[in-house]
Structures are given as structure tokens and as C-alpha cells.
PDB file of C-alpha atoms in Angstrom:
ATOM      1  CA  MET Q   1     -19.743  -0.827   5.228  1.00 73.00           C
ATOM      2  CA  ILE Q   2     -22.165  -2.170   2.612  1.00 79.00           C
ATOM      3  CA  GLN Q   3     -20.335  -0.241  -0.110  1.00 80.00           C
ATOM      4  CA  THR Q   4     -17.041  -1.740   1.025  1.00 83.00           C
ATOM      5  CA  VAL Q   5     -18.474  -5.263   0.840  1.00 83.00           C
ATOM      6  CA  HIS Q   6     -19.845  -4.639  -2.644  1.00 83.00           C
ATOM      7  CA  PHE Q   7     -16.493  -3.322  -3.880  1.00 81.00           C
ATOM      8  CA  ALA Q   8     -14.677  -6.268  -2.284  1.00 85.00           C
ATOM      9  CA  ILE Q   9     -16.969  -8.810  -3.966  1.00 86.00           C
ATOM     10  CA  ARG Q  10     -16.597  -6.986  -7.271  1.00 85.00           C
ATOM     11  CA  GLU Q  11     -12.803  -7.056  -6.939  1.00 85.00           C
ATOM     12  CA  VAL Q  12     -12.753 -10.773  -6.139  1.00 86.00           C
ATOM     13  CA  LYS Q  13     -14.776 -11.494  -9.283  1.00 84.00           C
ATOM     14  CA  LEU Q  14     -12.518  -9.302 -11.423  1.00 82.00           C
ATOM     15  CA  GLY Q  15      -9.406 -10.774  -9.830  1.00 78.00           C
ATOM     16  CA  PHE Q  16     -10.306 -14.345 -10.697  1.00 81.00           C
ATOM     17  CA  ARG Q  17     -11.107 -13.306 -14.265  1.00 80.00           C
ATOM     18  CA  ASN Q  18      -7.609 -11.897 -14.586  1.00 74.00           C
ATOM     19  CA  PRO Q  19      -5.266 -14.344 -16.401  1.00 76.00           C
ATOM     20  CA  TRP Q  20      -2.349 -12.879 -14.453  1.00 73.00           C
ATOM     21  CA  ALA Q  21      -3.781 -14.335 -11.252  1.00 75.00           C
ATOM     22  CA  TYR Q  22      -3.718 -17.861 -12.666  1.00 78.00           C
ATOM     23  CA  SER Q  23      -0.241 -17.366 -14.127  1.00 79.00           C
ATOM     24  CA  PHE Q  24       1.082 -16.303 -10.733  1.00 78.00           C
ATOM     25  CA  MET Q  25      -0.765 -19.179  -9.065  1.00 78.00           C
ATOM     26  CA  GLY Q  26       0.866 -21.724 -11.365  1.00 79.00           C
ATOM     27  CA  LEU Q  27       4.302 -20.163 -10.962  1.00 78.00           C
ATOM     28  CA  PHE Q  28       4.031 -19.980  -7.179  1.00 76.00           C
ATOM     29  CA  THR Q  29       2.881 -23.599  -6.964  1.00 77.00           C
ATOM     30  CA  LEU Q  30       5.749 -24.702  -9.205  1.00 78.00           C
ATOM     31  CA  PHE Q  31       8.309 -22.899  -7.041  1.00 75.00           C
ATOM     32  CA  MET Q  32       6.980 -24.456  -3.851  1.00 72.00           C
ATOM     33  CA  LEU Q  33       6.862 -27.922  -5.385  1.00 72.00           C
ATOM     34  CA  CYS Q  34      10.442 -27.672  -6.638  1.00 70.00           C
ATOM     35  CA  LEU Q  35      11.683 -26.730  -3.175  1.00 67.00           C
ATOM     36  CA  LEU Q  36       9.859 -29.629  -1.570  1.00 67.00           C
ATOM     37  CA  LEU Q  37      11.238 -32.056  -4.136  1.00 65.00           C
ATOM     38  CA  ILE Q  38      14.752 -30.734  -3.465  1.00 62.00           C
ATOM     39  CA  ASN Q  39      14.104 -31.632   0.150  1.00 58.00           C
ATOM     40  CA  ALA Q  40      12.943 -35.143  -0.749  1.00 54.00           C
ATOM     41  CA  GLN Q  41      15.702 -36.688   1.355  1.00 52.00           C
ATOM     42  CA  GLY Q  42      14.339 -35.530   4.673  1.00 51.00           C
ATOM     43  CA  TYR Q  43      11.803 -33.780   6.872  1.00 49.00           C
ATOM     44  CA  VAL Q  44      12.493 -30.122   7.622  1.00 50.00           C
ATOM     45  CA  GLN Q  45      11.665 -28.637  11.003  1.00 53.00           C
ATOM     46  CA  GLY Q  46      12.765 -25.118  11.918  1.00 52.00           C
ATOM     47  CA  TYR Q  47      15.270 -22.960  10.067  1.00 58.00           C
ATOM     48  CA  SER Q  48      17.484 -24.702   7.502  1.00 59.00           C
ATOM     49  CA  GLY Q  49      19.003 -24.143   4.095  1.00 63.00           C
ATOM     50  CA  ILE Q  50      15.755 -25.217   2.432  1.00 66.00           C
ATOM     51  CA  THR Q  51      13.567 -22.914   4.524  1.00 69.00           C
ATOM     52  CA  GLY Q  52      16.017 -20.059   3.913  1.00 69.00           C
ATOM     53  CA  THR Q  53      15.824 -20.668   0.165  1.00 72.00           C
ATOM     54  CA  THR Q  54      12.027 -20.833   0.411  1.00 74.00           C
ATOM     55  CA  LEU Q  55      11.942 -17.449   2.142  1.00 78.00           C
ATOM     56  CA  ASN Q  56      14.118 -15.912  -0.567  1.00 79.00           C
ATOM     57  CA  LEU Q  57      12.042 -17.317  -3.432  1.00 80.00           C
ATOM     58  CA  ILE Q  58       8.828 -16.142  -1.788  1.00 83.00           C
ATOM     59  CA  LEU Q  59      10.378 -12.680  -1.487  1.00 85.00           C
ATOM     60  CA  TYR Q  60      11.314 -12.688  -5.162  1.00 85.00           C
ATOM     61  CA  LEU Q  61       7.872 -13.680  -6.428  1.00 85.00           C
ATOM     62  CA  LEU Q  62       5.136 -12.638  -3.996  1.00 88.00           C
ATOM     63  CA  PRO Q  63       5.914  -8.898  -3.602  1.00 91.00           C
ATOM     64  CA  LEU Q  64       6.129  -8.470  -7.382  1.00 89.00           C
ATOM     65  CA  MET Q  65       2.860 -10.362  -7.805  1.00 87.00           C
ATOM     66  CA  SER Q  66       1.138  -8.152  -5.221  1.00 90.00           C
ATOM     67  CA  LEU Q  67       2.532  -4.926  -6.673  1.00 91.00           C
ATOM     68  CA  LEU Q  68       1.434  -5.704 -10.215  1.00 89.00           C
ATOM     69  CA  LEU Q  69      -2.043  -7.041  -9.392  1.00 87.00           C
ATOM     70  CA  GLY Q  70      -2.828  -4.230  -6.979  1.00 88.00           C
ATOM     71  CA  SER Q  71      -1.495  -1.284  -8.966  1.00 89.00           C
ATOM     72  CA  PHE Q  72      -2.974  -2.524 -12.264  1.00 88.00           C
ATOM     73  CA  SER Q  73      -6.363  -2.895 -10.592  1.00 86.00           C
ATOM     74  CA  LEU Q  74      -6.501   0.817  -9.740  1.00 87.00           C
ATOM     75  CA  THR Q  75      -4.980   2.154 -12.947  1.00 88.00           C
ATOM     76  CA  ALA Q  76      -7.383   0.000 -14.973  1.00 84.00           C
ATOM     77  CA  GLU Q  77     -10.310   1.751 -13.271  1.00 81.00           C
ATOM     78  CA  ARG Q  78      -9.158   5.064 -14.726  1.00 80.00           C
ATOM     79  CA  GLU Q  79      -7.997   3.812 -18.121  1.00 79.00           C
ATOM     80  CA  ASP Q  80     -11.163   1.798 -18.796  1.00 77.00           C
ATOM     81  CA  GLY Q  81     -13.472   4.571 -17.609  1.00 72.00           C
ATOM     82  CA  SER Q  82     -14.961   2.491 -14.789  1.00 76.00           C
ATOM     83  CA  TRP Q  83     -14.091   5.067 -12.147  1.00 71.00           C
ATOM     84  CA  GLU Q  84     -15.744   7.882 -14.099  1.00 74.00           C
ATOM     85  CA  LEU Q  85     -18.990   5.943 -13.924  1.00 75.00           C
ATOM     86  CA  LEU Q  86     -18.549   4.904 -10.286  1.00 73.00           C
ATOM     87  CA  SER Q  87     -17.740   8.448  -9.187  1.00 71.00           C
ATOM     88  CA  THR Q  88     -21.168   9.622 -10.349  1.00 73.00           C
ATOM     89  CA  TYR Q  89     -22.725   7.560  -7.550  1.00 73.00           C
ATOM     90  CA  PRO Q  90     -22.729   8.629  -3.876  1.00 75.00           C
ATOM     91  CA  ILE Q  91     -19.874   6.370  -2.840  1.00 77.00           C
ATOM     92  CA  SER Q  92     -17.002   7.199  -0.521  1.00 83.00           C
ATOM     93  CA  THR Q  93     -13.401   6.961  -1.644  1.00 83.00           C
ATOM     94  CA  TRP Q  94     -12.570   5.156   1.575  1.00 87.00           C
ATOM     95  CA  SER Q  95     -15.089   2.384   0.836  1.00 87.00           C
ATOM     96  CA  PHE Q  96     -13.695   2.081  -2.673  1.00 88.00           C
ATOM     97  CA  ILE Q  97     -10.051   1.771  -1.568  1.00 89.00           C
ATOM     98  CA  ILE Q  98     -10.761  -0.547   1.372  1.00 91.00           C
ATOM     99  CA  GLY Q  99     -13.022  -2.688  -0.791  1.00 90.00           C
ATOM    100  CA  LYS Q 100     -10.239  -2.930  -3.366  1.00 90.00           C
ATOM    101  CA  TYR Q 101      -7.757  -3.961  -0.679  1.00 92.00           C
ATOM    102  CA  ILE Q 102     -10.024  -6.599   0.857  1.00 93.00           C
ATOM    103  CA  GLY Q 103     -10.981  -8.087  -2.508  1.00 91.00           C
ATOM    104  CA  LEU Q 104      -7.414  -8.233  -3.787  1.00 91.00           C
ATOM    105  CA  SER Q 105      -6.288  -9.689  -0.443  1.00 92.00           C
ATOM    106  CA  VAL Q 106      -8.756 -12.547  -0.909  1.00 92.00           C
ATOM    107  CA  VAL Q 107      -7.414 -13.195  -4.419  1.00 89.00           C
ATOM    108  CA  LEU Q 108      -3.790 -13.181  -3.251  1.00 89.00           C
ATOM    109  CA  LEU Q 109      -4.440 -15.347  -0.201  1.00 90.00           C
ATOM    110  CA  VAL Q 110      -6.279 -17.887  -2.349  1.00 88.00           C
ATOM    111  CA  ILE Q 111      -3.283 -17.983  -4.698  1.00 85.00           C
ATOM    112  CA  VAL Q 112      -0.902 -18.482  -1.767  1.00 85.00           C
ATOM    113  CA  SER Q 113      -3.115 -21.114  -0.115  1.00 85.00           C
ATOM    114  CA  ILE Q 114      -3.529 -23.114  -3.315  1.00 83.00           C
ATOM    115  CA  GLY Q 115       0.196 -22.888  -3.977  1.00 78.00           C
ATOM    116  CA  PHE Q 116       1.106 -24.136  -0.504  1.00 78.00           C
ATOM    117  CA  GLY Q 117      -1.681 -26.720  -0.450  1.00 78.00           C
ATOM    118  CA  ALA Q 118      -0.939 -28.268  -3.847  1.00 75.00           C
ATOM    119  CA  ALA Q 119       2.808 -28.263  -3.225  1.00 69.00           C
ATOM    120  CA  SER Q 120       2.422 -29.874   0.218  1.00 71.00           C
ATOM    121  CA  ILE Q 121       0.144 -32.629  -1.087  1.00 74.00           C
ATOM    122  CA  LEU Q 122       2.487 -33.432  -3.959  1.00 68.00           C
ATOM    123  CA  GLY Q 123       5.499 -33.104  -1.665  1.00 63.00           C
ATOM    124  CA  LEU Q 124       4.093 -35.531   0.871  1.00 67.00           C
ATOM    125  CA  ALA Q 125       3.280 -37.948  -1.939  1.00 67.00           C
ATOM    126  CA  ALA Q 126       6.924 -37.711  -2.994  1.00 60.00           C
ATOM    127  CA  GLY Q 127       8.082 -38.377   0.575  1.00 60.00           C
ATOM    128  CA  SER Q 128       9.177 -34.856   1.556  1.00 58.00           C
ATOM    129  CA  GLY Q 129       7.659 -32.021   3.481  1.00 58.00           C
ATOM    130  CA  PHE Q 130       8.083 -29.316   6.074  1.00 60.00           C
ATOM    131  CA  GLY Q 131       7.223 -29.741   9.723  1.00 64.00           C
ATOM    132  CA  LEU Q 132       3.763 -28.428  10.578  1.00 68.00           C
ATOM    133  CA  GLN Q 133       5.085 -25.502  12.621  1.00 74.00           C
ATOM    134  CA  THR Q 134       7.559 -24.593   9.889  1.00 73.00           C
ATOM    135  CA  TYR Q 135       4.872 -24.912   7.253  1.00 75.00           C
ATOM    136  CA  LEU Q 136       2.487 -22.611   9.156  1.00 80.00           C
ATOM    137  CA  GLN Q 137       5.255 -20.077   9.751  1.00 81.00           C
ATOM    138  CA  LEU Q 138       6.093 -19.982   6.033  1.00 81.00           C
ATOM    139  CA  LEU Q 139       2.408 -19.551   5.235  1.00 84.00           C
ATOM    140  CA  THR Q 140       2.202 -16.687   7.738  1.00 86.00           C
ATOM    141  CA  PHE Q 141       5.281 -15.124   6.182  1.00 87.00           C
ATOM    142  CA  SER Q 142       3.769 -15.322   2.701  1.00 88.00           C
ATOM    143  CA  THR Q 143       0.518 -13.808   3.941  1.00 90.00           C
ATOM    144  CA  SER Q 144       2.249 -10.885   5.637  1.00 91.00           C
ATOM    145  CA  VAL Q 145       4.429 -10.135   2.610  1.00 91.00           C
ATOM    146  CA  ALA Q 146       1.406 -10.209   0.278  1.00 91.00           C
ATOM    147  CA  LEU Q 147      -0.627  -7.881   2.510  1.00 93.00           C
ATOM    148  CA  PHE Q 148       2.260  -5.445   3.014  1.00 94.00           C
ATOM    149  CA  PHE Q 149       3.024  -5.077  -0.669  1.00 94.00           C
ATOM    150  CA  LEU Q 150      -0.634  -4.985  -1.667  1.00 93.00           C
ATOM    151  CA  ALA Q 151      -0.992  -1.822   0.424  1.00 94.00           C
ATOM    152  CA  ILE Q 152       2.036  -0.352  -1.376  1.00 94.00           C
ATOM    153  CA  ALA Q 153       0.480  -1.401  -4.698  1.00 93.00           C
ATOM    154  CA  LEU Q 154      -2.651   0.624  -3.975  1.00 93.00           C
ATOM    155  CA  LEU Q 155      -0.508   3.664  -3.252  1.00 93.00           C
ATOM    156  CA  VAL Q 156       1.349   3.111  -6.528  1.00 93.00           C
ATOM    157  CA  GLY Q 157      -1.967   2.750  -8.345  1.00 90.00           C
ATOM    158  CA  THR Q 158      -3.208   6.094  -7.017  1.00 91.00           C
ATOM    159  CA  LEU Q 159      -0.039   7.869  -8.168  1.00 89.00           C
ATOM    160  CA  ALA Q 160       0.401   6.214 -11.591  1.00 86.00           C
ATOM    161  CA  LYS Q 161      -1.494   7.612 -14.557  1.00 83.00           C
ATOM    162  CA  ASN Q 162      -1.535   4.344 -16.529  1.00 85.00           C
ATOM    163  CA  ARG Q 163      -0.465   0.710 -16.416  1.00 84.00           C
ATOM    164  CA  TRP Q 164       2.985   1.452 -17.822  1.00 88.00           C
ATOM    165  CA  GLN Q 165       3.754   3.911 -15.055  1.00 89.00           C
ATOM    166  CA  ALA Q 166       2.406   1.440 -12.490  1.00 88.00           C
ATOM    167  CA  LEU Q 167       4.627  -1.296 -13.969  1.00 89.00           C
ATOM    168  CA  THR Q 168       7.727   0.915 -13.892  1.00 91.00           C
ATOM    169  CA  VAL Q 169       7.171   2.155 -10.354  1.00 91.00           C
ATOM    170  CA  GLY Q 170       6.137  -1.273  -9.066  1.00 90.00           C
ATOM    171  CA  VAL Q 171       9.198  -3.022 -10.476  1.00 91.00           C
ATOM    172  CA  SER Q 172      11.427  -0.239  -9.120  1.00 92.00           C
ATOM    173  CA  ILE Q 173       9.995  -0.646  -5.618  1.00 92.00           C
ATOM    174  CA  TRP Q 174      10.357  -4.418  -5.856  1.00 92.00           C
ATOM    175  CA  PHE Q 175      13.987  -4.120  -6.975  1.00 92.00           C
ATOM    176  CA  PHE Q 176      14.823  -1.629  -4.223  1.00 89.00           C
ATOM    177  CA  ALA Q 177      13.070  -3.554  -1.424  1.00 89.00           C
ATOM    178  CA  ILE Q 178      14.130  -7.088  -2.393  1.00 89.00           C
ATOM    179  CA  ILE Q 179      17.294  -7.133  -4.500  1.00 88.00           C
ATOM    180  CA  GLY Q 180      18.915  -3.792  -3.806  1.00 85.00           C
ATOM    181  CA  TRP Q 181      18.194  -3.684  -0.078  1.00 82.00           C
ATOM    182  CA  PRO Q 182      21.226  -5.649   1.298  1.00 81.00           C
ATOM    183  CA  PRO Q 183      23.941  -3.658  -0.538  1.00 83.00           C
ATOM    184  CA  LEU Q 184      22.142  -0.362   0.129  1.00 82.00           C
ATOM    185  CA  LEU Q 185      21.811  -1.210   3.822  1.00 78.00           C
ATOM    186  CA  ILE Q 186      25.489  -2.146   4.116  1.00 79.00           C
ATOM    187  CA  ALA Q 187      26.573   0.972   2.244  1.00 80.00           C
ATOM    188  CA  THR Q 188      24.412   3.231   4.420  1.00 78.00           C
ATOM    189  CA  LEU Q 189      25.546   1.702   7.703  1.00 74.00           C
ATOM    190  CA  GLY Q 190      29.176   1.965   6.591  1.00 75.00           C
ATOM    191  CA  PHE Q 191      28.997   5.764   6.799  1.00 76.00           C
ATOM    192  CA  LEU Q 192      27.566   5.826  10.319  1.00 75.00           C
ATOM    193  CA  PRO Q 193      29.480   5.821  13.625  1.00 78.00           C
ATOM    194  CA  TYR Q 194      29.187   2.581  15.570  1.00 73.00           C
ATOM    195  CA  PRO Q 195      26.751   3.841  18.283  1.00 75.00           C
ATOM    196  CA  MET Q 196      24.255   4.809  15.575  1.00 78.00           C
ATOM    197  CA  ILE Q 197      24.267   1.468  13.758  1.00 74.00           C
ATOM    198  CA  LYS Q 198      21.669  -0.324  15.907  1.00 75.00           C
ATOM    199  CA  PRO Q 199      19.140   2.560  15.880  1.00 76.00           C
ATOM    200  CA  ALA Q 200      19.676   2.941  12.130  1.00 77.00           C
ATOM    201  CA  VAL Q 201      19.110  -0.781  11.549  1.00 76.00           C
ATOM    202  CA  THR Q 202      15.871  -0.613  13.535  1.00 76.00           C
ATOM    203  CA  PHE Q 203      14.606   2.449  11.670  1.00 80.00           C
ATOM    204  CA  LEU Q 204      15.535   1.142   8.217  1.00 80.00           C
ATOM    205  CA  THR Q 205      14.007  -2.268   8.947  1.00 80.00           C
ATOM    206  CA  PHE Q 206      10.678  -0.619   9.729  1.00 83.00           C
ATOM    207  CA  LEU Q 207      10.812   1.088   6.329  1.00 86.00           C
ATOM    208  CA  ASN Q 208      11.107  -2.192   4.409  1.00 88.00           C
ATOM    209  CA  PRO Q 209       8.200  -4.581   5.074  1.00 90.00           C
ATOM    210  CA  ALA Q 210       9.965  -7.421   3.256  1.00 88.00           C
ATOM    211  CA  GLU Q 211      12.902  -7.221   5.665  1.00 85.00           C
ATOM    212  CA  LEU Q 212      10.587  -6.831   8.636  1.00 85.00           C
ATOM    213  CA  SER Q 213       8.655  -9.982   7.718  1.00 86.00           C
ATOM    214  CA  ARG Q 214      11.842 -11.909   6.932  1.00 85.00           C
ATOM    215  CA  LEU Q 215      13.462 -11.114  10.279  1.00 82.00           C
ATOM    216  CA  PHE Q 216      10.336 -12.077  12.178  1.00 82.00           C
ATOM    217  CA  THR Q 217      10.080 -15.401  10.354  1.00 81.00           C
ATOM    218  CA  VAL Q 218      13.775 -16.282  10.645  1.00 79.00           C
ATOM    219  CA  VAL Q 219      13.693 -15.712  14.405  1.00 77.00           C
ATOM    220  CA  LYS Q 220      10.444 -17.679  14.812  1.00 75.00           C
ATOM    221  CA  LEU Q 221      12.025 -20.568  12.885  1.00 73.00           C
ATOM    222  CA  GLY Q 222      14.993 -20.579  15.273  1.00 70.00           C
ATOM    223  CA  GLY Q 223      17.550 -18.989  12.950  1.00 64.00           C
ATOM    224  CA  GLY Q 224      18.096 -15.752  14.881  1.00 58.00           C
ATOM    225  CA  ALA Q 225      21.768 -16.581  15.447  1.00 57.00           C
ATOM    226  CA  ILE Q 226      22.585 -15.903  11.780  1.00 60.00           C
ATOM    227  CA  LEU Q 227      21.381 -12.285  11.962  1.00 62.00           C
ATOM    228  CA  GLY Q 228      24.317 -10.891  13.917  1.00 60.00           C
ATOM    229  CA  PRO Q 229      24.660  -8.768  17.077  1.00 59.00           C
ATOM    230  CA  GLU Q 230      22.945  -5.725  15.517  1.00 59.00           C
ATOM    231  CA  TYR Q 231      19.647  -7.621  15.665  1.00 63.00           C
ATOM    232  CA  TYR Q 232      20.003  -8.881  19.246  1.00 63.00           C
ATOM    233  CA  GLU Q 233      17.177  -6.650  20.533  1.00 66.00           C
ATOM    234  CA  TRP Q 234      14.973  -7.789  17.657  1.00 65.00           C
ATOM    235  CA  ILE Q 235      15.585 -11.430  18.561  1.00 69.00           C
ATOM    236  CA  LYS Q 236      14.728 -10.815  22.228  1.00 70.00           C
ATOM    237  CA  TRP Q 237      11.556  -8.955  21.300  1.00 69.00           C
ATOM    238  CA  ILE Q 238      10.290 -11.500  18.746  1.00 72.00           C
ATOM    239  CA  LYS Q 239      10.964 -14.473  21.037  1.00 73.00           C
ATOM    240  CA  GLN Q 240       8.791 -13.015  23.772  1.00 74.00           C
ATOM    241  CA  PRO Q 241       5.227 -14.334  24.092  1.00 73.00           C
ATOM    242  CA  ALA Q 242       3.946 -10.926  23.017  1.00 75.00           C
ATOM    243  CA  GLY Q 243       6.270 -10.817  20.007  1.00 74.00           C
ATOM    244  CA  SER Q 244       3.680 -12.152  17.570  1.00 78.00           C
ATOM    245  CA  ILE Q 245       1.018  -9.763  18.857  1.00 85.00           C
ATOM    246  CA  GLY Q 246       3.448  -6.870  18.548  1.00 83.00           C
ATOM    247  CA  PHE Q 247       4.282  -7.835  14.975  1.00 85.00           C
ATOM    248  CA  ILE Q 248       0.595  -8.021  14.036  1.00 87.00           C
ATOM    249  CA  ALA Q 249      -0.053  -4.603  15.594  1.00 88.00           C
ATOM    250  CA  MET Q 250       2.974  -3.151  13.825  1.00 87.00           C
ATOM    251  CA  ALA Q 251       1.896  -4.645  10.487  1.00 89.00           C
ATOM    252  CA  ALA Q 252      -1.656  -3.311  10.910  1.00 92.00           C
ATOM    253  CA  ALA Q 253      -0.341   0.182  11.662  1.00 92.00           C
ATOM    254  CA  TRP Q 254       2.059   0.062   8.693  1.00 92.00           C
ATOM    255  CA  ILE Q 255      -0.610  -1.142   6.260  1.00 93.00           C
ATOM    256  CA  GLY Q 256      -3.208   1.270   7.629  1.00 92.00           C
ATOM    257  CA  THR Q 257      -0.870   4.238   7.170  1.00 93.00           C
ATOM    258  CA  VAL Q 258      -0.106   3.342   3.544  1.00 93.00           C
ATOM    259  CA  ILE Q 259      -3.767   2.707   2.669  1.00 93.00           C
ATOM    260  CA  THR Q 260      -4.776   5.993   4.287  1.00 92.00           C
ATOM    261  CA  ALA Q 261      -2.206   7.805   2.143  1.00 92.00           C
ATOM    262  CA  ALA Q 262      -3.589   6.088  -0.960  1.00 90.00           C
ATOM    263  CA  GLN Q 263      -7.143   7.090   0.001  1.00 89.00           C
ATOM    264  CA  LEU Q 264      -6.185  10.735   0.554  1.00 90.00           C
ATOM    265  CA  ILE Q 265      -4.418  10.969  -2.814  1.00 88.00           C
ATOM    266  CA  TRP Q 266      -7.315   9.299  -4.664  1.00 84.00           C
ATOM    267  CA  GLU Q 267      -9.834  11.592  -2.920  1.00 82.00           C
ATOM    268  CA  ARG Q 268      -7.769  14.661  -3.818  1.00 81.00           C
ATOM    269  CA  ARG Q 269      -7.702  13.654  -7.473  1.00 73.00           C
ATOM    270  CA  ARG Q 270     -11.416  12.923  -7.352  1.00 67.00           C
ATOM    271  CA  SER Q 271     -12.207  16.384  -5.999  1.00 66.00           C
ATOM    272  CA  ARG Q 272     -10.161  17.988  -8.765  1.00 64.00           C
ATOM    273  CA  ALA Q 273     -11.954  16.066 -11.530  1.00 56.00           C
TER     274      ALA Q 273
END
């Protein structure tokens, strides 16, 4: 536990020394501010065109930010020789990976919070803003997306040999999960018989954390009607009082599985060194 805390603190310090973190913070704040200024004519509550656009822009920026920061953090340990020094001490790989995840999570959540906070203050000054419930739901969505893709980033970082490999794999995952997902999903479902479409949609949605978070947020914002009949069971489940608890448990299991895989791969490489 103490080792994990030390690694987390170390990662927070390194994260805020990284110029990429401040670049992403400025870009994220600019995106949020632009959307609020577009909405300067009114006050948004629930799901609307502006909140839908906000979800899409968050999905374009935040997963890529998480993938690059997380994967570069691990590959830099090997390239700079830091891990060779750390591995000479009696530290566990699990403490190292979990500490990395916690520290990077703090950095990402600070970026997201500052982006939302600065944009909301400036937006309110300009006479526009989201409703409080909508605002909190968008913040929750951003948090879940960042945490999901940070776990994937650690797995990428354990597999990549250098920053260039991490960049290539990270961008490929981002493209597949965010941009290429809708046409790939439609193409895949088009080959299936009708009775298998709903189970396939459920299974494939669990595979893509971006889609899982987006569906949850759209339904919570009251836009479930736009999803279509294939997602009727999803809408019923999310609208239940236990829907939020179920989503949190599902997210924790998903993230825990990916981090465990990253830890096992890193430990295997460590034992071979």
C-alpha cells in the first residue's frame, strides 16, 4: 500500500511536469468554452443537440489524451532507464502499475475538472450554461471515459517497446473505438440473423468502453429514444434506480480486468530480464 502511494505521488509530479498535460488542458478547455458559447442563446437541460455535440467532442479528445499520456508514461520508464533502477528495489509490479494508474488518474481528472470549471465560469459570464444535472452528467461521462482509456493505455504501454509503438497502437485503438466503431458495428450486424442482433449489440457494446459510457450518458440525459429498439433493454436497465450502481460495478470490473492483464504482462517481462 505504501509503495502504491509513493508511485502515485511520483506519477502526479511527473504528470504535471509534462507539457502534454497542459496542452491537453488548454485544448479541452477551449473545446468546452466554444460549445458553451454556441449555446449562448439558451439554457440547456437534458439531452439536446448541444449536449450530443459535447459528448462527441469529448469522445474525440479525451480517449486520445488518456491513451497517449498513459502509454507514454510506461514506455518512458523503459526508454529512460528508470525501470531498470526501480526493479533493483524490492517493489511489487502490482504496486507499480496501480500507483501509475492512480497518479495518472489524478492528472487526467484535474485536467477535466479545470476544463469544465473554467468553461462553465466563462460560459455563465457570457450568459450560457448547462443545467446542473446535465453538467454533472457530462462531467461523470468525461471521468468514466478517461478512466476506461487510461486502463487501456497502461496495457498498451506494457506491450509497446518504445514511444513510437505506443503512439501507433494508441492512435489505432482510438480510431477503431471512436471513429471506426459505427460503420464496423453496422457492417457486423448486417451479416447476422435478426434474433442474434440484440445479443450481439450487447456483447459488442461491452467491448467498447466509449460506446458503453456514451449509451449510459445519453439515457441518463433523457435521449434514450434516439438509440432505437435494439437498445430497449439497455434503456430499461439504465433508468432503474440501480442502473448507476450497476454501471459503476461494470466499469470497475472492466478496468480491473485490463489493469490485471497489464500487470501480468509487465511482471512476465520483468522476470525475463
